[in-house]
């Protein structure tokens, strides 16, 4: 028999699902076949694009390789922008030739501009590599914007009958016309695919899914290692060792947690390097630099196991200072960098909340154990100081 959720949790899940159902916007429920335009434009094909609540209407005249399009989407924030693009060489955003629509901040009129997205870090308003004309735009009653244009499809793409399309929405536009970057997560990374001009069908690229999967793996590995196992190992070393009966078991538990955390953390660090190499235009300097520092500190810390002096060795004090200093630095930087990563990845709020609950729980347990161990240590010192001396203790034979 399958396990069931506890009643309070079941109620919470039901309430959440009901709330989400009520919050679905009417515009997201629309399909392209029900949409009309101010000037009654008619297109032979329309598609409900799978991401960002976007729609594409188009007609293609193969005799003169002219593509007429109407793209509809809602900016991610009021005053934001929408974009539809053709990438002549690849499947992603870099290299795409884009039509961007947004409201003029002064007049309120919706306008269309062309942008050459040569790389992630270079998005320049300029003429495209192919001919575009009849560029117009309009604002719709549901808050969405529509871009209209006619495009001369390049000869090589016209011969294949397929183009790589990319669509996007963003939060705002600067006074100089510079587009404020959209989020690099979720649907914004999946909004691309191949458009078949002859059949009128579209297939979605899986590149965004694969990349998002790699980011999720990177986040999970690092959250478990730097954000949970390392703090847990530090807690074992600080609190469990206080009890004489736990010696040397506490040491092996501590070493197991830290070595496991290091192995998982190195795997997460490696996936981060791989993601960085695949995204030359996207740089999260603080997150990356802290990750490198954590790897170096943890590597040095692991070697501490092999150079650990005995308890009565004259260098044991200095080893303790080095080991504890590096350990607490890893602890603080690790947790901080996990939250930096969460802010970059922007997963659902429940994941950030879950990690915060784990950290708060570990912090609460640490405070409780801190109090218990201090009481235990003080009582032990008190017993030793009040123990009566026998003949051997007072120097008599």
Tab-separated table of C-alpha atoms in Angstrom:
chain	number	residue	atom	x	y	z
A	1	UNK	CA	0.000	0.000	0.000
A	2	UNK	CA	1.425	3.384	-0.996
A	3	UNK	CA	2.240	5.751	1.865
A	4	UNK	CA	-0.133	8.680	2.304
A	5	UNK	CA	0.643	12.206	3.372
A	6	UNK	CA	-0.201	13.241	6.943
A	7	UNK	CA	-3.552	15.118	7.109
A	8	UNK	CA	-2.003	18.564	7.790
A	9	UNK	CA	0.403	18.150	4.875
A	10	UNK	CA	-2.366	16.881	2.588
A	11	UNK	CA	-4.462	19.937	3.440
A	12	UNK	CA	-1.535	22.239	2.749
A	13	UNK	CA	-0.898	20.610	-0.632
A	14	UNK	CA	-4.595	20.890	-1.540
A	15	UNK	CA	-4.688	24.573	-0.595
A	16	UNK	CA	-1.530	25.284	-2.639
A	17	UNK	CA	-2.910	23.528	-5.724
A	18	UNK	CA	-6.255	25.332	-5.421
A	19	UNK	CA	-4.468	28.667	-5.027
A	20	UNK	CA	-2.341	28.087	-8.126
A	21	UNK	CA	-5.388	27.087	-10.143
A	22	UNK	CA	-7.156	30.309	-9.176
A	23	UNK	CA	-4.093	32.379	-9.992
A	24	UNK	CA	-3.713	31.171	-13.593
A	25	UNK	CA	-4.101	34.301	-15.696
A	26	UNK	CA	-6.704	34.463	-18.464
A	27	UNK	CA	-4.034	35.307	-21.039
A	28	UNK	CA	-2.202	32.046	-20.333
A	29	UNK	CA	-5.441	30.140	-20.979
A	30	UNK	CA	-5.826	31.621	-24.461
A	31	UNK	CA	-4.784	29.758	-27.602
A	32	UNK	CA	-3.448	31.421	-30.730
A	33	UNK	CA	-6.527	30.437	-32.767
A	34	UNK	CA	-8.697	32.738	-30.640
A	35	UNK	CA	-6.440	35.786	-30.953
A	36	UNK	CA	-7.258	38.708	-33.227
A	37	UNK	CA	-5.389	41.887	-34.171
A	38	UNK	CA	-6.292	45.562	-34.367
A	39	UNK	CA	-5.836	45.725	-38.134
A	40	UNK	CA	-7.346	42.278	-38.719
A	41	UNK	CA	-4.164	40.708	-40.019
A	42	UNK	CA	-4.596	37.088	-41.018
A	43	UNK	CA	-1.870	34.418	-41.018
A	44	UNK	CA	-1.916	30.876	-42.374
A	45	UNK	CA	-0.308	29.324	-39.266
A	46	UNK	CA	-0.311	29.935	-35.552
A	47	UNK	CA	1.492	28.256	-32.655
A	48	UNK	CA	1.061	28.224	-28.908
A	49	UNK	CA	4.729	28.381	-27.986
A	50	UNK	CA	5.500	26.096	-25.033
A	51	UNK	CA	7.207	28.646	-22.775
A	52	UNK	CA	6.707	32.188	-21.480
A	53	UNK	CA	2.987	32.281	-22.461
A	54	UNK	CA	3.941	33.302	-25.995
A	55	UNK	CA	2.280	32.872	-29.381
A	56	UNK	CA	3.492	33.032	-32.973
A	57	UNK	CA	1.333	33.705	-36.050
A	58	UNK	CA	3.070	33.430	-39.417
A	59	UNK	CA	2.700	33.011	-43.162
A	60	UNK	CA	5.485	31.984	-45.503
A	61	UNK	CA	5.618	32.744	-49.235
A	62	UNK	CA	8.142	30.324	-50.706
A	63	UNK	CA	8.067	32.067	-54.101
A	64	UNK	CA	9.856	35.125	-52.733
A	65	UNK	CA	11.055	33.636	-49.389
A	66	UNK	CA	9.107	36.187	-47.358
A	67	UNK	CA	8.062	35.365	-43.810
A	68	UNK	CA	5.293	37.460	-42.236
A	69	UNK	CA	5.079	37.140	-38.451
A	70	UNK	CA	3.076	38.336	-35.465
A	71	UNK	CA	4.596	37.488	-32.104
A	72	UNK	CA	2.600	37.925	-28.891
A	73	UNK	CA	3.979	37.774	-25.342
A	74	UNK	CA	3.691	39.537	-21.990
A	75	UNK	CA	6.789	41.284	-20.562
A	76	UNK	CA	8.018	39.786	-17.295
A	77	UNK	CA	7.310	43.142	-15.604
A	78	UNK	CA	5.336	46.255	-16.449
A	79	UNK	CA	7.495	48.388	-18.723
A	80	UNK	CA	9.461	45.363	-19.901
A	81	UNK	CA	10.189	44.014	-23.346
A	82	UNK	CA	9.418	41.050	-25.602
A	83	UNK	CA	11.566	39.603	-28.369
A	84	UNK	CA	11.376	37.122	-31.239
A	85	UNK	CA	14.499	36.185	-33.160
A	86	UNK	CA	15.985	34.030	-35.878
A	87	UNK	CA	19.390	32.501	-35.254
A	88	UNK	CA	20.948	31.785	-38.667
A	89	UNK	CA	23.811	29.636	-37.292
A	90	UNK	CA	22.879	28.067	-33.954
A	91	UNK	CA	19.950	27.144	-31.717
A	92	UNK	CA	20.464	29.513	-28.772
A	93	UNK	CA	20.356	33.228	-28.117
A	94	UNK	CA	23.991	33.997	-28.968
A	95	UNK	CA	24.174	34.922	-32.649
A	96	UNK	CA	20.454	35.581	-33.019
A	97	UNK	CA	18.945	38.421	-35.030
A	98	UNK	CA	16.147	39.825	-32.919
A	99	UNK	CA	12.995	41.915	-33.151
A	100	UNK	CA	12.336	43.603	-29.792
A	101	UNK	CA	9.151	45.400	-28.785
A	102	UNK	CA	8.531	47.628	-25.772
A	103	UNK	CA	6.584	50.704	-24.727
A	104	UNK	CA	8.249	54.072	-25.093
A	105	UNK	CA	8.664	55.410	-21.552
A	106	UNK	CA	7.724	58.949	-22.662
A	107	UNK	CA	4.885	58.493	-25.147
A	108	UNK	CA	3.628	55.072	-24.081
A	109	UNK	CA	3.558	53.957	-27.707
A	110	UNK	CA	4.810	50.450	-28.474
A	111	UNK	CA	7.815	50.418	-30.781
A	112	UNK	CA	9.958	47.796	-32.491
A	113	UNK	CA	13.736	47.785	-32.783
A	114	UNK	CA	16.191	45.307	-34.231
A	115	UNK	CA	19.045	43.915	-32.138
A	116	UNK	CA	22.096	41.881	-33.112
A	117	UNK	CA	22.754	39.492	-30.234
A	118	UNK	CA	26.296	38.553	-31.211
A	119	UNK	CA	27.015	37.121	-27.732
A	120	UNK	CA	25.519	37.006	-24.257
A	121	UNK	CA	27.463	40.116	-23.311
A	122	UNK	CA	26.941	42.034	-26.572
A	123	UNK	CA	23.353	42.983	-27.381
A	124	UNK	CA	23.459	45.913	-29.799
A	125	UNK	CA	20.609	47.816	-31.450
A	126	UNK	CA	21.477	47.646	-35.145
A	127	UNK	CA	20.248	46.423	-38.530
A	128	UNK	CA	19.958	42.676	-38.903
A	129	UNK	CA	21.913	40.440	-41.257
A	130	UNK	CA	18.785	39.968	-43.389
A	131	UNK	CA	16.135	42.354	-44.686
A	132	UNK	CA	13.207	43.283	-42.412
A	133	UNK	CA	10.352	45.660	-43.199
A	134	UNK	CA	6.831	46.661	-42.095
A	135	UNK	CA	7.902	46.591	-38.445
A	136	UNK	CA	5.038	47.618	-36.170
A	137	UNK	CA	3.779	46.766	-32.696
A	138	UNK	CA	0.700	47.118	-30.558
A	139	UNK	CA	-0.364	46.852	-26.935
A	140	UNK	CA	-3.164	44.419	-26.150
A	141	UNK	CA	-5.933	44.621	-23.576
A	142	UNK	CA	-4.575	41.717	-21.514
A	143	UNK	CA	-1.249	43.515	-20.978
A	144	UNK	CA	0.637	41.600	-23.658
A	145	UNK	CA	2.472	43.160	-26.593
A	146	UNK	CA	2.460	42.106	-30.244
A	147	UNK	CA	5.277	42.519	-32.774
A	148	UNK	CA	4.569	42.480	-36.524
A	149	UNK	CA	7.179	42.259	-39.289
A	150	UNK	CA	8.027	40.858	-42.689
A	151	UNK	CA	11.361	39.098	-43.115
A	152	UNK	CA	13.401	38.081	-46.138
A	153	UNK	CA	14.530	34.603	-45.164
A	154	UNK	CA	18.219	34.016	-46.044
A	155	UNK	CA	18.745	31.728	-49.038
A	156	UNK	CA	20.359	28.854	-47.105
A	157	UNK	CA	17.519	28.793	-44.556
A	158	UNK	CA	14.893	29.080	-47.287
A	159	UNK	CA	16.443	26.078	-49.042
A	160	UNK	CA	16.138	23.941	-45.910
A	161	UNK	CA	12.671	25.253	-45.123
A	162	UNK	CA	13.527	25.498	-41.422
A	163	UNK	CA	14.730	28.280	-39.145
A	164	UNK	CA	15.991	28.368	-35.565
A	165	UNK	CA	13.680	30.597	-33.547
A	166	UNK	CA	14.276	32.125	-30.122
A	167	UNK	CA	11.757	34.111	-28.090
A	168	UNK	CA	12.172	35.959	-24.827
A	169	UNK	CA	10.676	38.422	-22.335
A	170	UNK	CA	12.494	40.858	-20.067
A	171	UNK	CA	11.826	43.181	-17.111
A	172	UNK	CA	12.643	46.700	-18.339
A	173	UNK	CA	14.423	48.969	-20.822
A	174	UNK	CA	16.978	51.622	-19.920
A	175	UNK	CA	16.611	55.254	-20.978
A	176	UNK	CA	19.340	54.644	-23.559
A	177	UNK	CA	17.416	51.742	-25.088
A	178	UNK	CA	19.584	49.118	-23.427
A	179	UNK	CA	17.636	45.987	-22.544
A	180	UNK	CA	17.755	44.885	-18.905
A	181	UNK	CA	18.730	41.206	-18.924
A	182	UNK	CA	16.106	38.518	-18.470
A	183	UNK	CA	16.559	35.798	-15.839
A	184	UNK	CA	18.808	32.881	-16.791
A	185	UNK	CA	16.616	30.108	-15.428
A	186	UNK	CA	13.551	27.979	-16.055
A	187	UNK	CA	11.390	28.852	-19.043
A	188	UNK	CA	13.719	31.657	-20.148
A	189	UNK	CA	16.398	29.068	-20.979
A	190	UNK	CA	13.963	26.761	-22.777
A	191	UNK	CA	12.340	29.285	-25.112
A	192	UNK	CA	13.917	28.196	-28.386
A	193	UNK	CA	13.301	25.657	-31.110
A	194	UNK	CA	13.039	24.929	-34.814
A	195	UNK	CA	10.266	26.374	-36.990
A	196	UNK	CA	9.300	24.414	-40.121
A	197	UNK	CA	8.187	27.040	-42.633
A	198	UNK	CA	6.553	24.501	-44.938
A	199	UNK	CA	4.565	22.405	-42.484
A	200	UNK	CA	3.910	25.213	-40.017
A	201	UNK	CA	5.089	23.075	-37.107
A	202	UNK	CA	7.596	23.872	-34.389
A	203	UNK	CA	9.836	21.620	-32.333
A	204	UNK	CA	11.382	22.779	-29.089
A	205	UNK	CA	15.120	22.474	-28.562
A	206	UNK	CA	16.163	20.272	-25.658
A	207	UNK	CA	19.312	22.335	-25.072
A	208	UNK	CA	17.604	24.481	-22.445
A	209	UNK	CA	16.359	21.399	-20.593
A	210	UNK	CA	19.830	19.835	-20.569
A	211	UNK	CA	21.452	23.007	-19.351
A	212	UNK	CA	18.859	23.474	-16.630
A	213	UNK	CA	19.393	19.857	-15.582
A	214	UNK	CA	23.136	20.496	-15.244
A	215	UNK	CA	22.472	23.617	-13.157
A	216	UNK	CA	20.136	21.678	-10.880
A	217	UNK	CA	22.736	18.920	-10.422
A	218	UNK	CA	25.381	21.556	-9.647
A	219	UNK	CA	23.093	23.194	-7.082
A	220	UNK	CA	22.081	19.969	-5.350
A	221	UNK	CA	25.644	18.651	-5.072
A	222	UNK	CA	26.948	21.878	-3.576
A	223	UNK	CA	23.997	22.393	-1.234
A	224	UNK	CA	24.459	18.877	0.169
A	225	UNK	CA	28.250	19.138	0.485
A	226	UNK	CA	29.210	22.705	1.462
A	227	UNK	CA	25.781	23.592	2.835
A	228	UNK	CA	24.840	20.523	4.917
A	229	UNK	CA	27.532	17.837	5.324
A	230	UNK	CA	30.375	20.223	6.206
A	231	UNK	CA	28.338	21.966	8.946
A	232	UNK	CA	27.194	18.577	10.245
A	233	UNK	CA	30.787	17.332	10.410
A	234	UNK	CA	31.842	20.472	12.273
A	235	UNK	CA	29.021	19.960	14.787
A	236	UNK	CA	30.173	16.381	15.453
A	237	UNK	CA	33.723	17.547	16.107
A	238	UNK	CA	32.676	20.359	18.424
A	239	UNK	CA	29.966	18.693	20.487
A	240	UNK	CA	30.185	14.899	20.364
A	241	UNK	CA	33.866	14.838	21.296
A	242	UNK	CA	32.981	16.406	24.651
A	243	UNK	CA	31.705	13.046	25.842
A	244	UNK	CA	34.624	10.766	26.707
A	245	UNK	CA	32.618	7.654	25.858
A	246	UNK	CA	32.336	8.906	22.233
A	247	UNK	CA	36.124	8.842	21.740
A	248	UNK	CA	37.342	7.863	19.100
A	249	UNK	CA	33.957	7.272	17.377
A	250	UNK	CA	33.359	11.030	17.026
A	251	UNK	CA	36.603	11.394	15.077
A	252	UNK	CA	35.664	8.739	12.524
A	253	UNK	CA	32.191	10.241	12.118
A	254	UNK	CA	33.715	13.690	11.681
A	255	UNK	CA	36.242	12.434	9.126
A	256	UNK	CA	33.552	10.504	7.226
A	257	UNK	CA	31.286	13.578	6.966
A	258	UNK	CA	34.083	15.886	5.848
A	259	UNK	CA	35.642	13.499	3.319
A	260	UNK	CA	32.187	12.731	1.878
A	261	UNK	CA	31.378	16.439	1.740
A	262	UNK	CA	34.679	17.121	-0.009
A	263	UNK	CA	34.087	14.411	-2.639
A	264	UNK	CA	30.555	15.637	-3.369
A	265	UNK	CA	31.720	19.255	-3.305
A	266	UNK	CA	34.481	18.592	-5.839
A	267	UNK	CA	31.890	16.984	-8.141
A	268	UNK	CA	29.668	20.063	-7.748
A	269	UNK	CA	32.636	22.366	-8.318
A	270	UNK	CA	33.491	20.469	-11.508
A	271	UNK	CA	29.956	20.831	-12.871
A	272	UNK	CA	30.182	24.553	-12.136
A	273	UNK	CA	33.401	24.855	-14.149
A	274	UNK	CA	31.744	22.970	-17.008
A	275	UNK	CA	28.716	25.265	-16.953
A	276	UNK	CA	31.005	28.295	-16.953
A	277	UNK	CA	32.962	27.038	-19.967
A	278	UNK	CA	29.699	26.535	-21.870
A	279	UNK	CA	28.517	30.093	-21.118
A	280	UNK	CA	31.378	32.462	-21.963
A	281	UNK	CA	29.142	35.536	-21.795
A	282	UNK	CA	27.592	34.755	-18.399
A	283	UNK	CA	29.798	35.443	-15.398
A	284	UNK	CA	28.844	35.261	-11.733
A	285	UNK	CA	32.159	36.491	-10.371
A	286	UNK	CA	31.374	36.393	-6.639
A	287	UNK	CA	29.814	32.936	-6.760
A	288	UNK	CA	32.662	31.594	-8.882
A	289	UNK	CA	35.451	33.114	-6.775
A	290	UNK	CA	33.954	31.827	-3.525
A	291	UNK	CA	33.634	28.390	-5.127
A	292	UNK	CA	37.318	28.400	-6.041
A	293	UNK	CA	38.265	29.559	-2.527
A	294	UNK	CA	36.170	26.764	-1.006
A	295	UNK	CA	37.861	24.155	-3.165
A	296	UNK	CA	41.329	25.389	-2.151
A	297	UNK	CA	40.490	25.639	1.564
A	298	UNK	CA	38.809	22.219	1.618
A	299	UNK	CA	41.703	20.586	-0.242
A	300	UNK	CA	44.177	21.954	2.314
A	301	UNK	CA	41.805	20.893	5.104
A	302	UNK	CA	41.651	17.310	3.834
A	303	UNK	CA	45.442	17.108	3.912
A	304	UNK	CA	45.216	17.999	7.604
A	305	UNK	CA	44.169	14.395	8.210
A	306	UNK	CA	47.575	13.191	7.045
A	307	UNK	CA	49.681	15.650	9.074
A	308	UNK	CA	47.677	15.569	12.311
A	309	UNK	CA	50.133	15.501	15.260
A	310	UNK	CA	49.452	13.455	18.365
A	311	UNK	CA	47.664	15.152	21.250
A	312	UNK	CA	50.853	15.667	23.280
A	313	UNK	CA	52.961	16.885	20.337
A	314	UNK	CA	54.390	20.397	20.666
A	315	UNK	CA	52.908	21.419	17.301
A	316	UNK	CA	49.395	20.169	18.064
A	317	UNK	CA	48.310	23.624	19.275
A	318	UNK	CA	49.289	25.261	15.958
A	319	UNK	CA	47.643	22.455	13.984
A	320	UNK	CA	44.434	23.038	15.948
A	321	UNK	CA	44.503	26.763	15.160
A	322	UNK	CA	44.992	26.112	11.448
A	323	UNK	CA	42.418	23.297	11.310
A	324	UNK	CA	39.720	25.217	13.187
A	325	UNK	CA	40.315	28.468	11.266
A	326	UNK	CA	40.032	26.773	7.878
A	327	UNK	CA	37.024	24.771	9.064
A	328	UNK	CA	35.011	27.791	10.191
A	329	UNK	CA	35.950	29.691	7.020
A	330	UNK	CA	34.603	26.791	4.916
A	331	UNK	CA	31.470	26.693	7.049
A	332	UNK	CA	30.624	30.380	6.576
A	333	UNK	CA	31.640	30.653	2.909
A	334	UNK	CA	29.884	27.396	2.010
A	335	UNK	CA	26.493	28.411	3.400
A	336	UNK	CA	26.817	31.921	1.956
A	337	UNK	CA	27.663	30.563	-1.498
A	338	UNK	CA	24.749	28.130	-1.458
A	339	UNK	CA	22.399	31.093	-1.012
A	340	UNK	CA	24.244	32.948	-3.805
A	341	UNK	CA	23.691	29.942	-6.043
A	342	UNK	CA	19.998	29.763	-5.148
A	343	UNK	CA	19.602	33.430	-6.088
A	344	UNK	CA	21.290	32.742	-9.432
A	345	UNK	CA	19.380	29.565	-10.244
A	346	UNK	CA	16.060	31.026	-9.034
A	347	UNK	CA	14.291	27.727	-8.340
A	348	UNK	CA	10.806	27.560	-6.886
A	349	UNK	CA	10.558	29.276	-3.502
A	350	UNK	CA	9.968	25.937	-1.772
A	351	UNK	CA	13.586	24.864	-2.398
A	352	UNK	CA	15.042	27.998	-0.831
A	353	UNK	CA	12.597	27.652	2.041
A	354	UNK	CA	13.555	23.990	2.544
A	355	UNK	CA	17.269	24.837	2.704
A	356	UNK	CA	16.600	27.695	5.123
A	357	UNK	CA	14.677	25.290	7.363
A	358	UNK	CA	17.632	22.859	7.318
A	359	UNK	CA	20.121	25.610	8.236
A	360	UNK	CA	17.858	26.995	10.969
A	361	UNK	CA	17.422	23.472	12.352
A	362	UNK	CA	21.187	22.878	12.378
A	363	UNK	CA	21.686	26.266	14.042
A	364	UNK	CA	19.070	25.516	16.689
A	365	UNK	CA	20.563	22.101	17.421
A	366	UNK	CA	24.008	23.703	17.689
A	367	UNK	CA	22.781	26.233	20.256
A	368	UNK	CA	21.157	23.470	22.288
A	369	UNK	CA	24.282	21.306	22.168
A	370	UNK	CA	26.446	24.304	23.012
A	371	UNK	CA	24.484	24.806	26.220
A	372	UNK	CA	24.485	21.099	27.092
A	373	UNK	CA	28.212	20.625	26.499
A	374	UNK	CA	29.110	23.734	28.541
A	375	UNK	CA	27.035	22.462	31.444
A	376	UNK	CA	28.662	19.038	31.093
A	377	UNK	CA	32.196	20.461	30.954
A	378	UNK	CA	31.652	22.781	33.931
A	379	UNK	CA	30.254	19.937	36.025
A	380	UNK	CA	33.194	17.717	35.129
A	381	UNK	CA	35.675	20.453	36.117
A	382	UNK	CA	33.787	20.993	39.340
A	383	UNK	CA	33.974	17.292	40.211
A	384	UNK	CA	37.711	17.220	39.554
A	385	UNK	CA	38.390	20.325	41.652
A	386	UNK	CA	36.462	18.952	44.660
A	387	UNK	CA	37.896	15.422	44.528
A	388	UNK	CA	39.750	14.659	47.851
A	389	UNK	CA	43.474	14.032	47.657
A	390	UNK	CA	44.840	10.651	48.743
A	391	UNK	CA	48.375	9.851	49.853
A	392	UNK	CA	49.573	9.648	46.323
A	393	UNK	CA	48.001	12.938	45.287
A	394	UNK	CA	49.507	14.907	48.175
A	395	UNK	CA	53.008	13.607	47.639
A	396	UNK	CA	53.055	10.971	50.407
A	397	UNK	CA	53.958	7.361	49.704
